[in-house]
Coordinates of C-alpha atoms and ligand atoms in Angstrom, one line a residue:
M26 CA 5.5 -149.7 141.7
P27 CA 4.9 -148.0 138.4
F28 CA 8.1 -146.7 136.8
K29 CA 8.4 -143.3 135.1
T30 CA 10.6 -144.5 132.3
I31 CA 8.9 -146.3 129.5
I32 CA 11.6 -148.6 128.0
E33 CA 11.8 -149.8 124.4
P34 CA 10.1 -153.2 124.7
F35 CA 12.8 -154.9 122.5
R36 CA 16.5 -155.6 122.3
I37 CA 18.5 -154.5 119.3
K38 CA 19.9 -157.4 117.4
E39 CA 21.2 -155.6 114.3
V40 CA 22.3 -152.0 113.9
E41 CA 22.5 -149.6 111.0
P42 CA 25.2 -146.9 111.4
I43 CA 24.1 -143.3 110.8
S44 CA 26.7 -141.0 109.3
V45 CA 27.5 -137.9 111.4
T46 CA 27.6 -134.6 109.6
T47 CA 28.6 -131.1 110.6
E48 CA 26.6 -127.9 110.2
E49 CA 29.1 -126.8 107.5
N50 CA 28.4 -130.0 105.5
R51 CA 24.7 -129.6 105.9
K52 CA 24.7 -126.1 104.6
V53 CA 26.1 -127.4 101.3
Y54 CA 23.7 -130.4 101.2
L55 CA 20.7 -128.3 101.9
R56 CA 21.6 -125.8 99.1
E57 CA 22.1 -128.7 96.7
A58 CA 18.7 -130.0 97.7
H59 CA 17.1 -126.6 96.9
Y60 CA 16.0 -126.3 100.5
N61 CA 13.6 -129.2 100.1
P62 CA 14.5 -132.1 102.4
F63 CA 12.8 -134.6 100.1
M64 CA 15.8 -134.0 97.8
L65 CA 18.4 -134.8 100.5
K66 CA 20.3 -138.0 100.4
S67 CA 19.3 -140.0 103.4
E68 CA 23.0 -140.7 104.2
H69 CA 23.3 -136.9 104.9
V70 CA 20.5 -137.1 107.5
L71 CA 21.2 -137.8 111.2
I72 CA 17.7 -138.3 112.6
D73 CA 15.1 -139.0 109.9
F74 CA 11.7 -137.8 111.0
L75 CA 10.5 -137.2 107.5
T76 CA 8.0 -140.0 107.8
D77 CA 6.8 -142.9 109.9
S78 CA 5.9 -144.6 106.6
G79 CA 7.9 -147.7 105.5
T80 CA 10.6 -146.8 108.0
S81 CA 9.7 -149.3 110.8
A82 CA 12.3 -151.8 112.1
M83 CA 11.0 -155.3 111.5
S84 CA 11.0 -157.9 114.3
S85 CA 12.8 -161.2 114.3
K86 CA 9.5 -162.9 113.8
Q87 CA 8.8 -160.8 110.6
W88 CA 12.3 -161.7 109.2
A89 CA 11.8 -165.3 110.0
A90 CA 8.4 -165.3 108.3
M91 CA 10.0 -163.8 105.2
M92 CA 12.3 -166.8 104.9
E93 CA 9.2 -169.0 104.7
A94 CA 7.7 -166.9 101.9
D95 CA 6.0 -168.5 98.9
E96 CA 6.7 -166.4 95.8
A97 CA 4.2 -168.1 93.5
Y98 CA 2.4 -165.9 91.0
A99 CA -1.0 -167.2 91.9
G100 CA -2.5 -168.5 95.1
S101 CA 0.7 -168.2 97.1
R102 CA 0.7 -169.5 100.7
S103 CA 2.0 -166.1 101.9
W104 CA -1.0 -164.4 100.3
L105 CA -3.5 -166.7 102.0
K106 CA -1.8 -166.0 105.3
M107 CA -2.0 -162.3 104.8
E108 CA -5.5 -162.4 103.5
A109 CA -6.6 -164.5 106.6
V110 CA -5.0 -161.9 109.0
I111 CA -6.7 -159.0 107.2
K112 CA -10.1 -160.7 107.1
D113 CA -9.9 -161.5 110.8
L114 CA -8.9 -157.9 111.6
T115 CA -11.3 -156.1 109.3
G116 CA -14.2 -158.5 109.0
Y117 CA -14.4 -157.6 105.3
E118 CA -14.9 -160.4 102.8
H119 CA -12.9 -159.0 99.8
I120 CA -9.2 -158.2 100.2
L121 CA -7.1 -156.7 97.4
P122 CA -3.3 -156.5 98.0
T123 CA -1.5 -153.4 96.7
H124 CA 2.1 -152.2 96.8
Q125 CA 1.2 -149.3 99.1
G126 CA -1.7 -147.1 100.3
R127 CA -1.9 -144.8 97.3
A128 CA -2.3 -147.7 94.9
A129 CA -5.4 -148.8 96.8
E130 CA -6.6 -145.2 96.8
R131 CA -6.1 -144.8 93.0
I132 CA -8.1 -148.0 92.4
L133 CA -11.0 -147.3 94.7
Y134 CA -11.3 -143.5 94.4
G135 CA -10.5 -143.6 90.7
Y136 CA -13.4 -146.1 90.2
L137 CA -15.8 -144.2 92.5
G138 CA -14.6 -140.7 91.5
G139 CA -14.7 -138.7 88.3
K140 CA -16.1 -135.4 87.3
G141 CA -19.0 -134.2 89.4
K142 CA -18.3 -136.6 92.3
V143 CA -17.5 -135.4 95.8
F144 CA -15.5 -137.1 98.6
I145 CA -15.8 -135.9 102.2
S146 CA -13.2 -136.6 104.9
N147 CA -12.1 -135.4 108.4
T148 CA -9.0 -134.6 106.4
H149 CA -7.8 -136.2 103.2
F150 CA -4.1 -137.1 103.3
D151 CA -2.2 -135.5 100.4
T152 CA -2.1 -138.6 98.2
T153 CA -5.7 -139.3 98.9
R154 CA -6.7 -135.8 97.8
A155 CA -4.4 -136.0 94.8
N156 CA -5.9 -139.3 93.6
I157 CA -9.4 -137.9 94.0
E158 CA -8.7 -134.7 92.2
F159 CA -6.8 -136.5 89.5
S160 CA -10.0 -138.5 88.8
G161 CA -11.8 -135.1 88.3
A162 CA -13.7 -135.3 91.6
E163 CA -13.6 -132.9 94.5
A164 CA -12.2 -133.6 98.0
I165 CA -13.7 -131.7 100.9
D166 CA -12.2 -131.7 104.4
I167 CA -14.5 -131.2 107.4
P168 CA -12.5 -131.7 110.6
V169 CA -14.3 -130.7 113.8
E170 CA -14.0 -127.1 114.9
E171 CA -11.7 -127.9 117.8
S172 CA -9.0 -129.0 115.4
N173 CA -8.5 -125.4 114.6
H174 CA -7.2 -124.7 118.1
P175 CA -3.7 -126.3 118.3
M176 CA -3.3 -126.0 122.1
L177 CA -6.8 -127.0 123.1
D178 CA -6.5 -130.1 125.2
L179 CA -9.3 -132.4 124.0
P180 CA -9.3 -136.1 123.5
F181 CA -10.6 -136.5 119.9
K182 CA -9.5 -133.6 117.8
G183 CA -9.3 -135.9 114.8
N184 CA -13.1 -136.2 114.6
M185 CA -15.2 -135.3 111.5
D186 CA -17.8 -132.6 111.8
V187 CA -21.0 -134.7 111.4
N188 CA -23.4 -131.8 111.1
E189 CA -21.4 -130.5 108.2
L190 CA -21.3 -134.0 106.7
E191 CA -25.1 -134.1 106.6
R192 CA -25.3 -130.6 105.2
L193 CA -22.8 -131.5 102.4
I194 CA -24.5 -134.7 101.5
K195 CA -27.8 -132.9 101.1
R196 CA -26.2 -130.0 99.2
H197 CA -24.4 -132.1 96.7
G198 CA -27.0 -134.9 96.6
P199 CA -26.2 -138.4 97.9
E200 CA -25.9 -139.8 94.3
N201 CA -22.9 -137.5 93.8
I202 CA -21.0 -138.5 96.9
G203 CA -18.1 -140.8 95.8
G204 CA -17.5 -141.7 99.4
V205 CA -17.0 -140.5 103.0
I206 CA -13.5 -141.2 104.2
L207 CA -12.6 -141.3 107.9
T208 CA -8.8 -141.1 108.3
V209 CA -7.7 -142.7 111.5
T210 CA -5.7 -141.2 113.1
N211 CA -6.1 -137.9 111.3
N212 CA -2.6 -137.5 109.9
S213 CA -2.8 -134.2 108.2
G214 CA -4.9 -132.9 111.2
G215 CA -2.0 -133.5 113.6
G216 CA -2.1 -137.2 114.1
Q217 CA -5.1 -136.7 116.4
P218 CA -7.4 -139.7 117.1
V219 CA -11.0 -140.2 116.1
S220 CA -13.5 -141.5 118.7
M221 CA -15.7 -144.5 118.2
A222 CA -18.7 -142.3 118.9
N223 CA -17.8 -140.1 115.9
A224 CA -17.2 -143.2 113.7
K225 CA -20.7 -144.4 114.7
D226 CA -22.4 -141.1 114.0
I227 CA -20.8 -141.1 110.5
K228 CA -22.2 -144.6 109.9
T229 CA -25.7 -143.4 110.8
I230 CA -25.5 -140.6 108.4
C231 CA -24.0 -142.7 105.6
N232 CA -26.6 -145.3 106.1
K233 CA -29.4 -142.7 106.0
Y234 CA -28.3 -141.4 102.6
K235 CA -26.9 -144.7 101.4
V236 CA -23.4 -143.3 100.7
N237 CA -20.1 -145.3 100.8
Y238 CA -18.2 -145.1 104.0
F239 CA -14.5 -146.0 104.1
L240 CA -11.7 -146.0 106.6
D241 CA -8.3 -144.7 105.7
C242 CA -7.0 -147.0 108.5
C243 CA -3.2 -146.8 108.2
R244 CA -2.8 -145.9 111.9
I245 CA -5.8 -147.7 113.3
A246 CA -3.8 -149.5 116.1
E247 CA -2.6 -146.1 117.4
N248 CA -6.1 -144.8 117.2
A249 CA -7.4 -147.9 119.1
Y250 CA -4.9 -147.1 121.9
F251 CA -6.3 -143.6 122.3
I252 CA -9.9 -144.9 122.3
N253 CA -9.0 -147.4 125.0
H254 CA -7.4 -144.7 127.2
R255 CA -9.8 -141.8 126.5
E256 CA -13.3 -143.0 125.6
A257 CA -15.7 -144.4 128.2
G258 CA -16.8 -148.0 127.7
Y259 CA -13.6 -149.1 125.9
E260 CA -11.2 -149.4 128.9
N261 CA -11.7 -153.2 129.1
K262 CA -11.6 -153.9 125.3
T263 CA -8.4 -155.0 123.7
Y264 CA -6.8 -152.7 121.0
K265 CA -7.7 -155.3 118.4
Q266 CA -11.3 -155.5 119.5
I267 CA -11.6 -151.7 119.3
A268 CA -10.1 -151.7 115.8
Q269 CA -12.5 -154.5 114.8
E270 CA -15.5 -152.6 116.0
M271 CA -14.4 -149.6 114.0
F272 CA -14.0 -151.6 110.8
S273 CA -17.4 -153.1 111.3
L274 CA -19.0 -149.7 111.0
A275 CA -17.6 -148.9 107.5
D276 CA -18.1 -150.4 104.0
G277 CA -14.4 -150.9 103.4
C278 CA -11.0 -149.6 104.0
V279 CA -7.8 -148.5 102.4
M280 CA -4.6 -149.2 104.2
S281 CA -1.0 -148.2 103.8
A282 CA 0.6 -151.0 105.8
K283 CA 3.8 -149.0 105.8
K284 CA 2.5 -147.5 109.1
D285 CA 0.6 -149.8 111.4
G286 CA 1.4 -152.8 109.3
L287 CA 5.0 -152.5 110.5
V288 CA 6.4 -153.2 107.0
N289 CA 8.7 -151.3 104.7
M290 CA 6.3 -151.7 101.7
G291 CA 2.7 -152.9 101.3
G292 CA -0.9 -152.0 101.5
F293 CA -4.4 -153.2 100.7
L294 CA -7.9 -152.4 99.9
A295 CA -10.7 -154.3 101.6
V296 CA -14.5 -154.0 101.0
K297 CA -17.7 -155.7 102.0
D298 CA -19.4 -155.5 98.6
K299 CA -18.7 -158.1 95.9
A300 CA -19.6 -155.9 93.0
L301 CA -17.3 -153.1 94.2
S302 CA -14.5 -155.7 94.8
D303 CA -14.9 -157.1 91.3
A304 CA -14.6 -153.7 89.6
C305 CA -11.6 -152.9 91.7
T306 CA -10.0 -156.3 91.0
N307 CA -10.1 -155.5 87.3
L308 CA -8.2 -152.3 87.9
L309 CA -5.8 -154.1 90.3
I310 CA -4.8 -156.7 87.7
I311 CA -4.2 -154.0 85.0
T312 CA -1.8 -151.9 87.1
E313 CA -0.7 -153.6 90.3
G314 CA -0.6 -157.3 89.6
F315 CA -2.6 -160.5 89.9
A316 CA -5.2 -160.5 92.7
T317 CA -3.1 -162.7 94.9
Y318 CA -0.1 -160.5 95.1
G319 CA -1.0 -157.0 93.8
G320 CA 2.5 -155.7 93.4
L321 CA 3.8 -157.4 96.6
S322 CA 6.4 -160.1 96.9
G323 CA 5.5 -163.1 99.0
R324 CA 8.1 -161.9 101.5
S325 CA 6.3 -158.6 101.9
M326 CA 3.0 -160.3 102.4
E327 CA 4.6 -162.5 105.1
A328 CA 6.0 -159.5 106.9
M329 CA 2.6 -157.7 106.8
A330 CA 0.7 -160.8 108.1
V331 CA 3.0 -160.7 111.2
G332 CA 3.2 -156.9 111.5
L333 CA -0.6 -156.5 111.5
Q334 CA -0.7 -158.7 114.6
E335 CA 2.4 -157.4 116.4
V336 CA 1.2 -153.8 116.2
F337 CA -1.7 -154.5 118.6
E338 CA 0.5 -155.9 121.3
P339 CA -0.1 -153.8 124.5
D340 CA 3.6 -153.3 125.4
Y341 CA 4.4 -152.1 121.9
L342 CA 1.5 -149.7 121.7
K343 CA 2.2 -148.2 125.1
Y344 CA 5.8 -147.6 124.2
R345 CA 4.9 -146.2 120.8
I346 CA 2.3 -143.7 122.1
R347 CA 4.1 -142.7 125.2
S348 CA 7.5 -142.2 123.6
T349 CA 6.0 -139.9 120.9
A350 CA 4.3 -138.0 123.7
Y351 CA 7.6 -137.8 125.7
L352 CA 9.2 -135.8 122.9
G353 CA 6.1 -133.6 122.4
E354 CA 5.7 -132.9 126.0
K355 CA 9.3 -131.9 126.5
L356 CA 9.0 -129.5 123.6
Y357 CA 5.7 -128.2 125.0
K358 CA 7.4 -127.4 128.3
M359 CA 10.1 -125.5 126.5
G360 CA 7.4 -123.2 125.1
I361 CA 7.4 -124.5 121.6
P362 CA 3.9 -124.1 120.1
L363 CA 2.6 -127.4 118.9
I364 CA -0.6 -129.4 118.4
Y365 CA -1.6 -130.6 121.8
P366 CA -2.3 -133.2 123.0
I367 CA 0.4 -135.1 121.2
G368 CA -0.8 -137.4 118.4
G369 CA 0.2 -141.0 117.9
H370 CA 2.9 -141.1 115.3
A371 CA 4.3 -137.6 115.2
V372 CA 4.7 -134.2 116.9
Y373 CA 3.3 -131.3 114.9
I374 CA 4.9 -127.9 115.5
D375 CA 2.9 -124.8 114.8
A376 CA 5.5 -122.9 112.7
K377 CA 3.2 -119.9 112.2
A378 CA 3.3 -119.3 115.9
F379 CA 7.0 -120.2 116.2
Y380 CA 8.1 -117.7 113.5
P381 CA 5.6 -114.9 113.7
Q382 CA 7.9 -112.7 111.6
I383 CA 7.5 -115.0 108.5
P384 CA 4.3 -114.4 106.5
V385 CA 2.5 -117.5 105.2
N386 CA 3.5 -116.8 101.6
E387 CA 7.1 -117.1 102.7
Y388 CA 6.5 -120.5 104.2
P389 CA 7.3 -120.5 107.9
G390 CA 7.0 -124.3 108.1
Q391 CA 9.6 -124.8 105.4
A392 CA 11.9 -122.3 107.2
L393 CA 11.7 -124.5 110.4
V394 CA 12.3 -127.7 108.4
C395 CA 15.5 -126.1 107.0
E396 CA 16.6 -124.9 110.4
L397 CA 16.1 -128.4 112.0
Y398 CA 18.3 -129.9 109.3
L399 CA 21.0 -127.2 109.3
K400 CA 21.4 -127.1 113.1
G401 CA 20.8 -130.8 113.9
G402 CA 20.7 -132.9 110.8
I403 CA 17.1 -133.6 111.6
R404 CA 14.8 -134.2 108.6
S405 CA 11.2 -133.3 109.0
V406 CA 8.3 -132.3 106.7
E407 CA 6.2 -129.2 106.2
I408 CA 2.5 -129.7 106.4
G409 CA 1.2 -126.3 105.5
S410 CA 1.1 -124.0 102.5
V411 CA 3.9 -125.8 100.7
M412 CA 1.9 -129.1 100.9
F413 CA -1.6 -127.8 100.6
G414 CA -1.4 -124.2 99.3
K415 CA -3.2 -123.3 96.1
Y416 CA -3.2 -120.3 93.8
D417 CA -6.2 -118.1 93.0
D418 CA -6.8 -117.0 89.4
S419 CA -4.5 -114.0 89.9
G420 CA -1.7 -116.3 91.0
K421 CA -1.9 -115.3 94.7
L422 CA -1.3 -118.0 97.3
I423 CA -4.4 -119.4 99.0
P424 CA -2.7 -120.6 102.2
A425 CA -3.4 -123.9 104.0
P426 CA -5.4 -123.6 107.3
N427 CA -2.3 -124.3 109.3
E428 CA 1.5 -124.0 108.9
L429 CA 2.8 -127.2 110.6
V430 CA 6.1 -129.0 110.8
R431 CA 5.8 -132.7 111.4
L432 CA 8.3 -134.8 113.3
A433 CA 7.2 -138.3 112.4
I434 CA 8.7 -141.0 114.5
P435 CA 9.6 -144.3 112.7
R436 CA 8.4 -147.3 114.7
R437 CA 10.9 -149.2 116.8
V438 CA 13.9 -147.3 115.3
Y439 CA 15.2 -144.6 117.5
T440 CA 16.1 -144.8 121.2
Q441 CA 15.6 -142.4 124.1
S442 CA 19.0 -140.8 123.5
H443 CA 18.2 -140.0 119.9
I444 CA 15.1 -138.2 121.3
E445 CA 17.2 -136.4 124.0
Y446 CA 19.4 -135.1 121.2
V447 CA 16.4 -133.8 119.2
I448 CA 15.3 -131.9 122.3
E449 CA 18.8 -130.3 122.5
V450 CA 18.6 -129.2 118.9
F451 CA 15.3 -127.5 119.6
E452 CA 17.0 -125.6 122.5
L453 CA 19.5 -124.3 119.9
I454 CA 16.8 -123.4 117.4
L455 CA 14.9 -121.4 120.1
E456 CA 17.9 -119.2 120.7
G457 CA 18.1 -117.7 117.2
K458 CA 14.5 -117.9 116.1
E459 CA 13.8 -114.2 115.6
K460 CA 16.5 -113.9 112.9
V461 CA 15.1 -116.7 110.7
K462 CA 13.7 -115.7 107.3
G463 CA 11.3 -117.4 104.9
L464 CA 11.7 -118.9 101.4
R465 CA 10.4 -118.5 97.9
I466 CA 9.4 -121.2 95.5
T467 CA 11.4 -121.1 92.3
E468 CA 10.1 -124.3 90.6
E469 CA 7.1 -126.5 91.2
P470 CA 5.0 -129.3 89.6
E471 CA 1.2 -129.3 89.2
F472 CA 0.4 -132.1 91.7
L473 CA 2.0 -132.9 95.1
R474 CA 4.4 -130.0 94.8
H475 CA 6.0 -130.5 98.2
F476 CA 7.9 -133.5 96.9
T477 CA 9.9 -131.8 94.2
A478 CA 9.4 -128.0 94.6
K479 CA 12.7 -126.0 94.6
F480 CA 13.2 -123.1 97.0
E481 CA 15.4 -120.1 97.5
R482 CA 16.1 -118.3 100.7
L483 CA 14.9 -114.8 101.2
Ligands
F0G513 N1 -3.4 -142.2 104.0 C1 -2.7 -141.6 105.0 C2 -3.5 -141.1 106.2 C3 -1.3 -141.5 105.0 O1 -0.7 -141.0 106.0 C4 -0.7 -142.0 103.9 C5 0.8 -141.9 103.8 C6 -1.4 -142.6 102.8 C7 -2.8 -142.7 102.9 C8 -0.7 -143.1 101.6 O2 0.0 -144.3 101.8 O3 2.4 -143.7 101.3 O4 1.6 -146.1 101.4 O5 0.9 -144.6 99.5 N2 1.5 -141.2 104.5 C9 2.9 -141.1 104.6 C10 3.2 -140.0 105.5 C11 3.5 -140.9 103.3 O6 4.4 -139.6 105.6 O7 2.4 -139.6 106.3 P1 1.3 -144.7 101.0

């Protein structure tokens, strides 16, 4: 008989205490952090949903592999192991290790980018956009129209608008397209999956115009789970086979292994083309390290080699996707506006709908982030106009399309009772929500301002 409760498919062998704080303590900590949770000390956080990146608990097999690591500068055994795992998974010939995803982005998009170049994506993640813009190129997001309707229950709201893709390639000229980047799952678009049909349509267009096609594949195992469960023809394929098919469509990929690589640090760049690989390898050696470690220790490469295999285990993926959905569906039933259906790695709350009294230039998402921390010690992140807002020439805010708050769930870290606690905190937040006010930015940097901006309460 099928049971309702999805259990964590692991036993806990080692524990890390979390320090319990009171609302009084947290008021002080939040003020000291200038109302920006990136500036909080993690020991002042009870439940850390800031990111699912680099926060996974590693398995006993990963720790065991780390003990076997070969720390040689060149040609290390650990590198060869990791390279073989990535080649088998992606099918790409040329693998470049990097210390994390954005290092791979900087190398690839820095090389293909520059002034006059255009990159097109379902949605560029913030570091992806920043690396592209830093090179002087332009980054254009073209998610499908249904992604603008948070509550619309559709299976693949992470897809790219392929008609718009063709229009943009024609308008800018294929020779000016630095690359088309398919982000799976679409993190900034709510952690929503991308269908294989969409990935295939993009390939057809990229082939027609001979433009580069890359996957930003940091959550490709989670994406494969959704394809298996939602797309006809994939029910009998394994998660790994589904991922392999998706890789086969593109010319290369960039991966932050800190997500579906189940490691605390690591990433890679992989491409089919030798000339592109050679050019990127030059840049890799200048800034990341020699081509057989790229900024990673042998230990980290061992952990990644194991993690990239474990992440496709059916029991793990079922637990992963269902436990994220469990939190989201409970909040949905409480009437909290959120992106539905629930994505793979996170629950995204629609803060604009939750706090209708707060205008976008007073950052409703940041207000909810602060409330979650104050009331429950929960750290989350705003994905809205703090992260993606820009200014026009007169200094007026051009808001982001959505004002979201992301509760990103670290892999294999929190238990069901942690999640039940989070649900209770939301009950408390619902009670006083009409009285909550917005914030004002008092200091901000030029790029990626959400990391270090300072705020003041209104
Ligand atoms: N691409 C996507 C889709 C990401 O989500 C991230 C990181 C990166 C690239 C960059 O990878 O951090 O290893 O340099 N996302 C994290 C997050 C930070 O919280 O979503 P990185």
